[in-house]
Amino acid sequence: MPVRTAAGYFGKQRTLDFSHSILLWNEDAAETVIQFVALYFNFIFLHVWQIWLFKVHPTVHEALAEHRPVVALESTIITHGMPYPHNLSTAKEVEAIVRAEGATPATVGVLEGTVHVGLSPEELDFLARSKTALKVSRRDLPYVISKGLSGGTTVSGTMIAAHRAGIPVFVTGGIGGVHRDGENSLDVSTDLTELGRTPIAVVSAGVKSILDIGRTLEFLETQGVCVATYGKSKSFPAFFSTQSGFISPYNVLNAEEAASLIASTLSLGLQSGVLLAVPIPEEHAAAGQQIECAIQVAVDEARLKGIRGRDVTPFILQRVSELTEGQSLQANIALIHNNAKVGSQIACALSERMKKCQSGPRGSSKTQEEKNQPSKSKPVVIGGVNVDFIAKGTTQKLLFGQTNPGNVCQSFGGVGRNIADCLSRLGHKPLFISAIGTDSHSDAVLNYCKHMNTSAVARLQGQRTATYCAVITESGELSLGLGDMDIHQQIKEQYVSQYEEQLRSASLVVLDGNIPVSTIDYVCSLAKKHSVPVWYEPTDADKACKPFLSDSWKDLSYTSPNLAELCTMSRTLHLPTPEVLPNSLEDVLSCAAALTRPLLEHLCCVVVTLGALGVLVCGEHEAGTVSLRPQKHRRKGRLCAVYYPALAVRSEETVNVSGAGDSLAGGLMAGILKGKDMDSCVHMGLLAARLSLFSPHPIAPSLSADAVQPERAHSQPWPKPTCLWIDS
């Protein structure tokens, strides 16, 4: 019975033969092994199965990763609450209100057996038009998923999905409750039991007035659900009316108080939710009495027709709309709009509160390492910004000259932007100097880069924002790239010189190869005068030569080429350069180390990126590693190259490779700026690169200082690096 160990997938294959040794064990030991193997594969199966069952929309995933406010929305109002096209227009209006308040909407629904957290416009339209969509609550989820069906999620179904995605605030119209005569029928909505076991804040207009509101509040108390009315009064609203005749236990005056209540619930670790009851706006509550009368008529009709259970609410809402000649529908839409506005404000307030907690007294105290850092200003990054369109094939081989199946997504890249993004997420917010047009892409770029300092990004009239289209294979490797990047040539010396003061005092200046040669020459000359370290990121093999066309390269401190770019640098200096790149790891390391030797006469460090092989760091030997500090005096120590293998990543885990190199460089820079040792710097870079491979974005939105802490983010022992001496 040969079994392959995990080492077989990450290093040399090893095979263990248990066919004989297992006979030496007793029956208990054999049973233990069998149980362990069964549990292991059961865990793996369930983990993969759950990922397949739940799909989080990229915009929602990104917002959650960046700790921005997200509001969950149900979809039974689309599939069962309103007729078409009112259902679709209301859903779109509600999402627009959430966005206008500064939050990201995440409408939840089930499409063909997959729970979606966040729906595209096409998916919203599909649910709105569907005649066969089911009403999906907790009890229905297993069946609907097993059959590959579609449906709108109820309050309880939406709560389950939102909680699993990490969304703490959910907005709906009104929740279900104890039905009238519920003491005999035991007809109690699962919304109430879900509130008792799922820690989500539900923002609603109270309980539907067709229900027994008094018994509903009693049931919520039994379930341990904290109920509060939003506003000055404790009066519990009844959907179409601000007055139900019942009182909430508590009230919250505004979004900040509501956020504080939710934060307290979450911090206590309670597994119950919070119900925030928002009264309908007064201007629409005036028709409440007429609607209430119509509700009574509809309730009587439902009873006479024998309508029961989940069919009662849709029947009554439709009948009430007919009896009130559409007034109830307008009031229904108004209260949903109001709930969306209030819920979004609460979500934003909660997000701000959580951010303040994370950066409170404990987070603000400086470590000794930070105190020892030089008191220079922030880094400066000068380079390109692109709107990237990534087309990834879903077949093993791409066939040119015909249409290939695949997925296309938009992201924001550019080497300079990527590095500035990476540094910003790792706690070093550089001044980013670049240029964009005045087209629709420019607004999207600036909106996405809100977390960065883009005050020095010029918006040029009559120019197009740079765009880049990459076609990548199923495994994530680049197959073809097309770029419209003429605007990068507008990042001229005259413009960059406006920021001379920031450049002279910068802790590090980063240049990417997209900018003009004259700009590179200007910055290098200025940096030399003021002893500012400069890092050159070559961008591609054609642009790698730019600093080497003059003596500007001698004013660089760092550069991070791949092997092809390193060869370009060598050729530009008229140095011996191989015509064909080596293949074996040993030959690659030897070739790269030799090519860096002339550069290290002036540069502090050359970081050679080797893709899936890892990274080679070359410079002056110091205590078993390479010195990363720019030298103010002539080098005295021997030169060496230290090789670090890449972290293991399976091909099926790779989403794209477009930002891995920039993430590696950004992680290294962040470590150097923090004064860390070389091992820590490289490990930070490798961890940042791995996160990038897992993300559709060049720089992973989940990237943070904690995510690249070598001792926290990597549980396995780090492999010992290999040191090679560079001959004089």
XYZ file of C-alpha atoms in Angstrom:
728
model
C 0.000 0.000 0.000
C 2.316 2.848 -1.176
C 1.461 6.276 0.231
C 2.993 9.549 -1.016
C 3.868 12.044 1.686
C 3.341 15.775 1.393
C 7.037 16.081 0.614
C 6.285 14.432 -2.696
C 4.456 17.530 -3.819
C 6.895 20.140 -2.531
C 10.286 18.523 -2.909
C 11.728 15.118 -3.688
C 9.145 12.390 -3.962
C 9.250 9.885 -1.168
C 7.244 6.693 -1.027
C 6.534 4.740 2.138
C 5.494 1.088 1.918
C 3.150 0.084 4.734
C 2.235 -3.301 3.249
C 4.480 -5.257 5.645
C 4.942 -3.031 8.675
C 1.212 -2.640 9.237
C 1.079 -6.356 10.068
C 3.243 -5.675 13.113
C 0.724 -3.269 14.626
C -2.089 -4.348 16.835
C -5.694 -3.914 15.735
C -6.185 -0.759 17.855
C -3.277 1.007 16.163
C -4.514 0.060 12.704
C -8.009 1.279 13.583
C -6.565 4.589 14.824
C -4.705 5.139 11.544
C -7.815 4.324 9.509
C -9.898 6.764 11.566
C -7.247 9.467 11.209
C -7.076 9.055 7.424
C -10.881 9.090 7.185
C -11.130 12.245 9.288
C -8.373 13.942 7.275
C -10.033 13.311 3.921
C -13.427 14.198 5.375
C -12.013 17.552 6.512
C -10.450 18.249 3.103
C -13.673 17.267 1.328
C -15.835 19.481 3.522
C -13.435 22.431 3.177
C -13.403 22.234 -0.632
C -17.156 21.560 -0.719
C -17.930 24.662 1.352
C -15.746 26.860 -0.867
C -17.684 25.548 -3.878
C -21.085 26.101 -2.224
C -20.440 29.756 -1.309
C -19.248 32.346 -3.800
C -18.348 35.855 -2.631
C -18.438 38.520 -5.349
C -14.979 40.082 -5.971
C -16.117 43.594 -4.956
C -17.493 42.246 -1.675
C -14.390 40.140 -1.045
C -12.171 43.136 -1.702
C -14.170 45.422 0.622
C -14.076 42.849 3.427
C -10.338 42.310 2.960
C -9.770 46.055 3.234
C -12.045 46.302 6.321
C -14.460 48.607 4.477
C -18.180 48.595 5.396
C -20.371 45.999 3.693
C -24.158 45.650 3.949
C -25.873 42.297 3.300
C -29.242 42.385 1.494
C -31.825 39.618 1.124
C -33.326 38.518 -2.178
C -36.812 37.145 -1.370
C -38.014 40.709 -1.832
C -36.798 40.271 -5.427
C -38.190 36.772 -6.013
C -41.372 36.887 -3.906
C -41.892 40.349 -2.412
C -42.719 42.494 -5.436
C -43.869 42.029 -9.031
C -41.494 42.520 -11.962
C -40.113 45.087 -12.848
C -40.638 46.847 -9.481
C -38.584 44.126 -7.774
C -35.570 44.667 -10.033
C -35.662 48.461 -9.912
C -36.055 48.410 -6.121
C -33.098 46.018 -5.743
C -30.917 48.283 -7.872
C -32.091 51.391 -6.026
C -31.323 49.809 -2.651
C -27.808 48.843 -3.794
C -27.304 52.405 -5.106
C -28.351 53.840 -1.710
C -25.865 51.582 0.076
C -23.071 52.738 -2.241
C -24.060 56.391 -1.869
C -23.659 56.066 1.908
C -20.109 54.724 1.485
C -20.713 50.985 1.914
C -20.580 47.995 -0.445
C -23.872 46.160 -1.093
C -23.859 42.353 -0.920
C -27.182 40.989 -2.141
C -27.425 37.307 -1.239
C -29.111 34.726 -3.449
C -28.855 31.117 -4.602
C -28.077 30.532 -8.269
C -27.993 27.013 -9.641
C -27.041 25.465 -6.327
C -24.430 28.009 -5.258
C -24.961 30.628 -2.554
C -23.813 33.996 -3.910
C -22.832 36.800 -1.535
C -22.992 39.781 -3.862
C -24.788 39.596 -7.226
C -23.887 41.020 -10.621
C -26.525 43.057 -12.550
C -27.147 40.007 -14.753
C -27.686 37.780 -11.709
C -30.096 40.306 -10.167
C -32.066 40.360 -13.422
C -32.128 36.554 -13.525
C -33.686 36.333 -10.053
C -36.118 39.185 -10.751
C -37.474 37.477 -13.883
C -37.399 33.906 -12.568
C -40.767 32.142 -12.347
C -39.343 29.098 -10.586
C -37.162 30.697 -7.917
C -37.716 29.177 -4.504
C -37.895 30.866 -1.121
C -34.716 29.707 0.608
C -34.531 29.611 4.394
C -32.242 27.596 6.688
C -34.243 24.400 6.192
C -34.286 24.803 2.396
C -30.566 25.407 1.803
C -29.498 21.721 1.714
C -32.232 20.725 -0.749
C -31.846 23.730 -3.064
C -28.081 23.287 -3.222
C -28.235 19.505 -3.724
C -30.637 19.954 -6.659
C -28.760 22.862 -8.221
C -31.809 25.132 -7.946
C -32.118 28.910 -7.650
C -33.971 31.078 -5.166
C -34.203 34.172 -3.042
C -32.798 33.960 0.470
C -35.047 34.845 3.397
C -33.875 36.671 6.494
C -32.531 33.448 8.032
C -30.910 32.264 4.778
C -29.263 35.649 4.270
C -28.024 35.745 7.860
C -26.274 32.385 7.421
C -24.514 33.505 4.241
C -23.610 36.946 5.590
C -22.159 35.509 8.792
C -20.091 32.998 6.837
C -18.725 35.806 4.638
C -17.900 37.974 7.667
C -20.555 40.678 7.135
C -21.933 41.951 10.480
C -24.795 44.197 9.202
C -27.825 43.018 7.226
C -30.673 45.210 5.944
C -34.172 43.913 5.170
C -37.736 45.216 4.997
C -39.301 43.470 7.959
C -38.614 40.196 9.730
C -40.978 37.280 10.216
C -42.360 36.378 13.617
C -44.974 34.441 15.552
C -48.094 34.092 13.402
C -51.463 35.003 14.764
C -52.891 32.004 16.614
C -49.275 30.840 16.861
C -49.910 29.578 20.409
C -52.049 26.851 18.806
C -50.423 26.368 15.392
C -46.812 26.760 16.639
C -46.191 28.673 13.398
C -43.054 30.635 14.261
C -40.736 32.103 11.634
C -37.219 30.706 11.496
C -36.075 34.352 11.328
C -36.487 34.452 15.104
C -34.519 31.300 15.877
C -31.807 32.433 13.442
C -31.505 35.713 15.321
C -31.001 33.625 18.457
C -28.031 31.703 17.063
C -26.318 33.874 14.443
C -24.384 37.019 15.510
C -25.667 39.424 12.849
C -27.218 42.872 13.281
C -30.519 42.928 11.366
C -31.845 46.360 10.411
C -35.570 46.189 9.622
C -38.821 48.122 9.913
C -39.781 45.924 12.829
C -42.103 42.949 12.412
C -44.678 42.584 9.665
C -48.001 43.816 10.998
C -49.814 40.669 9.876
C -48.066 38.839 12.735
C -48.527 38.628 16.504
C -46.030 41.334 17.462
C -46.368 40.894 21.237
C -45.598 37.165 21.145
C -42.807 37.826 18.623
C -41.047 40.166 21.065
C -41.489 37.614 23.852
C -39.987 34.900 21.657
C -37.020 37.125 20.777
C -36.424 37.709 24.488
C -36.391 33.951 25.069
C -33.849 33.592 22.261
C -31.574 36.178 23.906
C -31.881 38.667 21.045
C -31.142 42.304 21.883
C -33.947 44.448 20.397
C -33.673 48.239 20.054
C -35.711 50.856 18.217
C -33.708 53.314 16.111
C -34.520 56.876 17.190
C -35.695 58.798 20.218
C -38.692 56.569 20.970
C -38.799 53.006 22.274
C -42.040 52.370 20.386
C -41.632 49.201 18.331
C -42.607 49.792 14.681
C -44.998 47.550 12.771
C -43.675 47.657 9.236
C -46.139 50.109 7.608
C -46.766 51.940 10.879
C -44.441 53.650 13.351
C -46.688 52.452 16.188
C -47.436 48.822 16.995
C -48.667 49.284 20.545
C -45.581 47.525 21.903
C -42.320 48.830 23.351
C -38.752 47.776 22.593
C -36.491 47.033 25.583
C -34.016 49.668 24.339
C -33.469 52.402 21.782
C -30.393 53.854 20.046
C -30.379 57.497 18.993
C -28.092 57.328 15.963
C -25.720 55.235 13.839
C -22.837 55.632 16.293
C -24.893 54.279 19.212
C -26.123 51.410 17.040
C -22.540 50.605 16.016
C -21.476 50.619 19.665
C -24.263 48.167 20.494
C -23.239 45.829 17.668
C -19.549 46.072 18.585
C -20.355 45.157 22.186
C -22.335 42.132 21.046
C -19.518 40.938 18.816
C -16.795 41.558 21.396
C -18.706 39.535 24.017
C -18.690 36.554 21.686
C -22.460 36.116 21.981
C -23.848 33.805 19.332
C -27.119 35.736 19.156
C -27.948 38.656 16.896
C -29.225 42.202 17.312
C -32.533 43.493 15.921
C -32.590 47.214 15.130
C -36.145 48.346 14.387
C -36.309 51.440 12.155
C -39.672 53.256 11.910
C -40.979 54.038 8.427
C -40.471 57.734 7.470
C -43.329 59.909 8.718
C -44.300 61.132 5.257
C -45.187 57.567 4.261
C -46.610 56.505 7.620
C -49.637 58.754 7.071
C -51.176 56.071 4.850
C -50.481 53.467 7.519
C -54.032 53.314 8.887
C -55.513 52.658 5.450
C -52.931 49.955 4.812
C -53.602 48.359 8.223
C -57.315 48.126 7.367
C -56.438 46.479 4.067
C -54.173 44.036 5.896
C -57.057 42.905 8.102
C -59.192 42.266 5.018
C -56.346 40.316 3.356
C -55.735 38.234 6.509
C -59.404 37.220 6.602
C -59.324 36.294 2.906
C -56.203 34.163 3.384
C -57.858 32.285 6.243
C -61.021 31.650 4.219
C -58.997 30.383 1.247
C -56.950 28.053 3.446
C -53.617 29.724 2.619
C -50.985 28.747 5.182
C -47.282 28.880 6.046
C -44.836 30.556 3.706
C -47.557 31.329 1.147
C -49.394 33.662 3.520
C -47.059 36.669 3.338
C -46.792 36.914 -0.488
C -50.582 36.553 -0.798
C -51.301 39.250 1.774
C -48.753 41.694 0.333
C -50.179 41.236 -3.181
C -53.772 41.576 -1.958
C -52.982 44.641 0.145
C -51.328 46.265 -2.859
C -54.527 45.707 -4.844
C -56.797 46.995 -2.070
C -54.713 50.138 -1.522
C -54.235 50.724 -5.253
C -50.466 50.566 -4.982
C -50.040 52.720 -1.857
C -48.720 49.765 0.141
C -46.148 49.013 -2.565
C -44.894 52.598 -2.491
C -44.767 52.539 1.317
C -42.954 49.200 1.181
C -40.327 50.604 -1.200
C -39.951 53.748 0.926
C -39.279 51.826 4.134
C -36.777 49.547 2.366
C -34.969 52.608 0.998
C -34.907 54.133 4.466
C -33.656 50.914 6.053
C -30.872 50.720 3.456
C -29.794 54.277 4.239
C -29.842 53.777 8.013
C -28.228 50.326 7.819
C -25.424 51.632 5.614
C -24.754 54.488 8.021
C -24.581 51.969 10.865
C -22.206 49.737 8.867
C -19.936 52.717 8.155
C -19.955 53.762 11.802
C -19.163 50.190 12.868
C -16.296 50.012 10.373
C -14.813 53.269 11.702
C -15.199 52.050 15.272
C -13.415 48.785 14.519
C -10.558 50.635 12.792
C -10.113 52.889 15.823
C -10.032 49.854 18.103
C -7.356 48.240 15.944
C -5.197 51.391 15.999
C -5.821 52.241 19.666
C -3.269 52.681 22.468
C -1.803 49.200 22.096
C -1.427 49.518 18.342
C 0.018 53.024 18.484
C 2.941 52.326 20.797
C 6.227 52.199 18.924
C 8.510 49.207 19.126
C 12.170 49.651 19.945
C 12.956 48.724 16.345
C 10.760 51.609 15.113
C 12.329 54.046 17.580
C 15.769 53.197 16.209
C 14.771 54.058 12.643
C 16.039 57.267 11.025
C 13.627 60.192 11.309
C 13.441 60.722 7.533
C 10.224 61.389 5.638
C 8.094 58.871 3.829
C 9.273 56.983 0.765
C 8.523 58.335 -2.718
C 7.491 56.121 -5.634
C 7.641 57.432 -9.214
C 6.132 55.245 -11.912
C 3.193 54.104 -13.953
C -0.395 53.274 -13.125
C -2.457 51.050 -15.393
C -6.003 49.799 -15.629
C -5.431 46.077 -16.141
C -7.761 43.693 -17.932
C -6.784 40.134 -17.102
C -8.160 37.430 -19.393
C -7.571 33.947 -17.978
C -8.222 30.858 -20.087
C -10.096 27.946 -18.557
C -8.543 25.309 -20.818
C -5.052 23.817 -20.592
C -4.015 25.293 -23.932
C -4.895 28.643 -25.536
C -5.589 28.500 -29.275
C -4.665 31.690 -31.121
C -6.845 32.876 -33.999
C -10.100 31.819 -32.341
C -12.244 32.471 -29.260
C -11.125 30.641 -26.115
C -13.325 30.107 -23.039
C -12.170 32.042 -20.011
C -12.803 34.735 -17.441
C -12.051 38.431 -17.806
C -11.650 40.751 -14.818
C -10.515 44.325 -14.314
C -7.907 45.353 -11.785
C -5.485 48.207 -11.243
C -1.775 47.794 -11.837
C 1.337 49.502 -13.097
C 4.673 48.699 -11.456
C 4.930 52.030 -9.619
C 1.319 51.863 -8.463
C 1.736 48.252 -7.332
C 4.790 49.041 -5.223
C 3.143 52.149 -3.738
C 0.039 50.055 -2.979
C 2.146 47.332 -1.352
C 4.088 49.786 0.803
C 0.857 51.537 1.841
C -0.693 48.282 3.011
C 2.490 47.422 4.923
C 2.487 50.644 6.919
C 4.684 52.920 4.750
C 2.453 55.337 2.856
C 4.685 56.720 0.094
C 4.064 59.786 -2.017
C 3.100 58.336 -5.386
C 4.079 60.467 -8.401
C 2.424 59.445 -11.662
C 0.085 60.598 -14.455
C -3.403 59.579 -15.597
C -5.881 60.925 -18.122
C -9.253 62.595 -17.587
C -11.294 59.651 -18.846
C -13.583 57.266 -16.978
C -10.611 55.056 -16.061
C -8.964 57.857 -14.096
C -11.897 58.149 -11.677
C -11.884 54.399 -11.146
C -8.131 54.425 -10.455
C -8.308 57.187 -7.860
C -11.311 55.608 -6.180
C -9.534 52.253 -5.883
C -6.342 53.883 -4.597
C -7.995 55.860 -1.775
C -5.757 54.143 0.771
C -2.675 55.550 -0.991
C -1.216 59.062 -1.162
C -2.149 59.981 -4.747
C -1.874 63.748 -4.246
C 1.024 63.842 -6.741
C -0.802 61.935 -9.495
C -1.318 64.391 -12.362
C -4.599 64.328 -14.319
C -3.748 65.363 -17.871
C -6.347 66.804 -20.231
C -6.659 65.048 -23.576
C -4.632 62.030 -22.422
C -5.736 58.403 -21.997
C -5.118 56.606 -18.727
C -2.719 53.729 -19.360
C -4.407 50.391 -19.979
C -2.938 46.927 -20.129
C -4.519 43.678 -21.296
C -2.931 40.391 -20.286
C -3.960 36.983 -21.583
C -2.881 34.313 -19.126
C -3.096 30.550 -19.170
C -5.124 28.385 -16.814
C -2.040 28.031 -14.585
C -1.640 31.825 -14.390
C 1.349 32.269 -16.713
C 1.409 35.242 -19.099
C 0.675 34.243 -22.708
C 0.287 37.675 -24.332
C 0.243 41.290 -23.151
C -0.887 44.495 -24.890
C -0.356 47.948 -23.431
C -1.473 51.512 -24.193
C 1.011 53.337 -21.970
C 2.030 56.484 -23.841
C 0.950 58.661 -20.918
C 3.875 57.378 -18.838
C 6.166 59.537 -20.971
C 4.393 62.566 -19.463
C 5.966 61.871 -16.045
C 8.634 64.371 -16.947
C 11.431 66.009 -15.017
C 9.571 69.349 -15.016
C 6.603 67.784 -13.216
C 8.574 65.578 -10.819
C 10.798 68.511 -9.794
C 7.766 70.115 -8.114
C 8.277 67.510 -5.374
C 12.008 68.130 -4.930
C 11.642 68.792 -1.209
C 9.994 65.394 -0.650
C 12.616 63.702 -2.825
C 15.560 65.260 -0.967
C 14.302 64.047 2.417
C 12.825 60.693 1.366
C 13.734 57.508 3.222
C 13.711 55.711 -0.141
C 12.934 56.693 -3.735
C 11.576 53.992 -6.028
C 11.694 54.380 -9.813
C 9.990 52.091 -12.284
C 11.178 51.596 -15.846
C 8.072 53.195 -17.390
C 9.222 56.766 -16.770
C 11.420 58.752 -19.206
C 15.220 58.457 -19.091
C 15.552 62.190 -18.374
C 13.379 61.815 -15.257
C 15.508 58.903 -14.050
C 18.672 60.938 -14.588
C 17.233 63.934 -12.688
C 16.152 61.863 -9.679
C 19.444 59.945 -9.498
C 21.431 63.187 -9.596
C 19.301 64.731 -6.844
C 19.494 61.582 -4.725
C 23.281 61.528 -4.977
C 23.530 65.098 -3.665
C 21.355 64.348 -0.646
C 22.421 60.734 0.056
C 18.949 59.338 -0.652
C 18.825 55.622 -1.521
C 17.197 54.854 -4.891
C 15.613 51.546 -5.931
C 15.200 50.862 -9.656
C 12.521 48.350 -10.688
C 13.226 47.603 -14.374
C 9.619 46.723 -15.366
C 10.641 44.637 -18.412
C 13.701 43.609 -20.425
C 13.354 46.469 -22.917
C 13.205 49.181 -20.228
C 15.849 47.699 -17.944
C 18.579 49.628 -19.768
C 17.362 53.170 -18.959
C 19.632 54.123 -16.005
C 22.557 52.347 -17.689
C 22.495 54.602 -20.754
C 24.451 57.123 -18.659
C 26.265 57.079 -15.318
C 22.962 57.430 -13.439
C 23.057 53.731 -12.552
C 26.035 54.412 -10.299
C 23.759 56.505 -8.062
C 21.342 53.611 -7.498
C 21.382 51.701 -4.220
C 19.132 48.796 -5.186
C 17.660 47.171 -8.266
C 15.436 44.108 -8.661
C 15.696 42.639 -12.162
C 14.804 39.173 -13.335
C 17.497 37.284 -15.219
C 16.459 38.613 -18.648
C 16.437 42.213 -17.350
C 19.809 41.658 -15.686
C 21.204 40.539 -19.051
C 19.885 43.755 -20.642
C 21.689 45.823 -18.008
C 24.885 43.890 -18.669
C 24.650 44.316 -22.450
C 23.989 48.046 -22.090
C 27.260 48.338 -20.165
C 28.978 46.306 -22.913
C 29.837 43.516 -20.514
C 30.076 39.801 -21.400
C 26.522 38.450 -21.410
C 25.192 34.953 -22.234
C 23.175 34.709 -25.443
C 20.995 31.908 -24.063
C 19.645 31.871 -20.505
C 20.565 28.794 -18.455
C 17.943 26.240 -17.390
C 19.189 24.371 -14.322
C 18.981 26.032 -10.915
C 22.737 25.691 -10.364
C 23.532 27.373 -13.672
C 20.916 30.094 -13.128
C 22.398 31.016 -9.737
C 25.942 30.985 -11.042
C 25.052 33.127 -14.067
C 23.029 35.639 -12.052
C 25.725 36.033 -9.396
C 28.406 36.643 -12.045
C 26.277 39.253 -13.870
C 25.722 41.238 -10.669
C 29.443 41.502 -9.931
C 30.117 44.688 -11.997
C 26.932 46.350 -10.735
C 27.947 45.832 -7.114
C 30.925 48.134 -7.604
C 28.413 50.926 -7.053
C 25.091 49.433 -5.938
C 24.474 48.259 -2.391
C 22.322 45.301 -3.383
C 20.995 43.538 -6.491
C 17.883 41.412 -5.968
C 17.504 38.918 -8.829
C 13.944 37.584 -9.002
C 13.789 34.012 -10.299
C 10.045 33.438 -10.570
C 8.976 30.042 -9.284
C 12.590 29.274 -8.290
C 12.754 32.055 -5.693
C 15.099 35.011 -5.281
C 18.867 35.662 -5.232
C 20.108 38.572 -3.087
C 23.579 39.822 -4.024
C 25.777 42.289 -2.150
C 28.487 42.717 0.462
C 28.836 39.826 2.886
C 28.014 40.671 6.492
C 27.657 38.096 9.279
C 26.490 35.323 6.980
C 24.056 37.466 4.995
C 24.075 40.436 2.621
C 24.268 43.967 3.990
C 21.162 45.903 2.965
C 22.350 49.300 4.215
C 23.678 51.687 1.544
C 27.405 52.230 2.102
C 28.790 55.742 2.603
C 32.320 54.437 2.164
C 34.034 52.156 -0.317
C 33.146 48.502 0.110
C 35.593 46.417 2.155
C 33.945 43.015 2.569
C 33.644 40.135 0.114
C 30.715 39.901 -2.245
C 28.249 37.057 -1.960
C 24.887 35.910 -3.296
C 22.279 34.363 -0.994
C 19.587 32.151 -2.554
C 16.097 31.809 -1.043
C 13.715 29.261 -2.628
C 10.156 30.355 -3.350
C 7.282 29.297 -1.105
C 5.374 26.279 -2.420
C 2.187 27.201 -4.323
C 0.121 24.681 -6.287
C -0.791 25.638 -9.851
C -4.515 25.356 -9.120
C -4.099 27.940 -6.338
C -2.502 30.491 -8.668
C -4.965 33.142 -9.824
C -2.442 35.350 -11.639
C 1.257 36.162 -11.573
C 1.136 39.803 -12.704
C 1.926 41.326 -9.312
C 4.083 38.704 -7.621
C 7.389 40.389 -8.498
C 6.160 43.817 -7.422
C 4.819 42.342 -4.167
C 8.177 40.663 -3.536
C 10.001 43.961 -4.094
C 7.500 45.891 -1.961
C 7.815 43.421 0.902
C 11.611 43.672 0.763
C 11.447 47.469 0.753
C 9.103 47.483 3.748
C 11.518 45.279 5.681
C 14.483 47.499 4.825
C 12.543 50.619 5.867
C 11.795 48.948 9.198
C 15.491 48.162 9.699
C 14.992 44.403 9.693
C 17.685 41.827 8.922
C 17.995 40.340 5.454
C 16.280 37.043 6.242
C 13.232 38.855 7.603
C 13.138 41.241 4.643
C 13.223 38.415 2.100
C 10.656 36.373 4.015
C 8.324 39.385 4.058
C 8.751 39.711 0.296
C 8.088 36.025 -0.331
C 4.931 36.094 1.808
C 3.653 39.192 -0.012
C 4.358 37.509 -3.362
C 2.450 34.398 -2.337
C -0.599 36.461 -1.346
C -0.446 38.134 -4.749
C -0.529 34.773 -6.524
C -3.741 33.901 -4.683
C -5.476 37.175 -5.641
C -7.047 38.475 -8.870
C -5.423 41.814 -8.016
C -1.680 42.471 -8.511
C -1.431 43.502 -4.860
C -3.662 41.374 -2.658
C -6.272 43.433 -0.757
C -5.638 41.090 2.194
C -1.988 42.194 2.377
C -1.105 43.738 5.737
C 1.849 44.027 8.097
C 0.543 41.055 10.105
C 0.114 38.961 6.942
C 3.862 39.161 6.198
C 5.198 38.669 9.709
C 7.515 35.694 9.071
C 7.042 34.180 12.521
C 3.233 34.490 12.406
C 2.228 34.014 8.778
C 4.385 30.964 8.038
C 3.955 28.033 10.415
C 6.567 25.772 8.776
C 10.309 26.227 9.436
C 11.925 28.443 6.825
C 14.460 26.574 4.642
C 18.037 27.627 5.234
C 19.258 29.949 2.448
C 22.251 29.018 0.305
C 25.250 31.371 0.207
C 27.501 31.623 -2.868
C 30.709 33.651 -3.016
C 31.058 36.034 -5.948
C 34.553 35.948 -7.401
C 36.428 39.223 -7.803
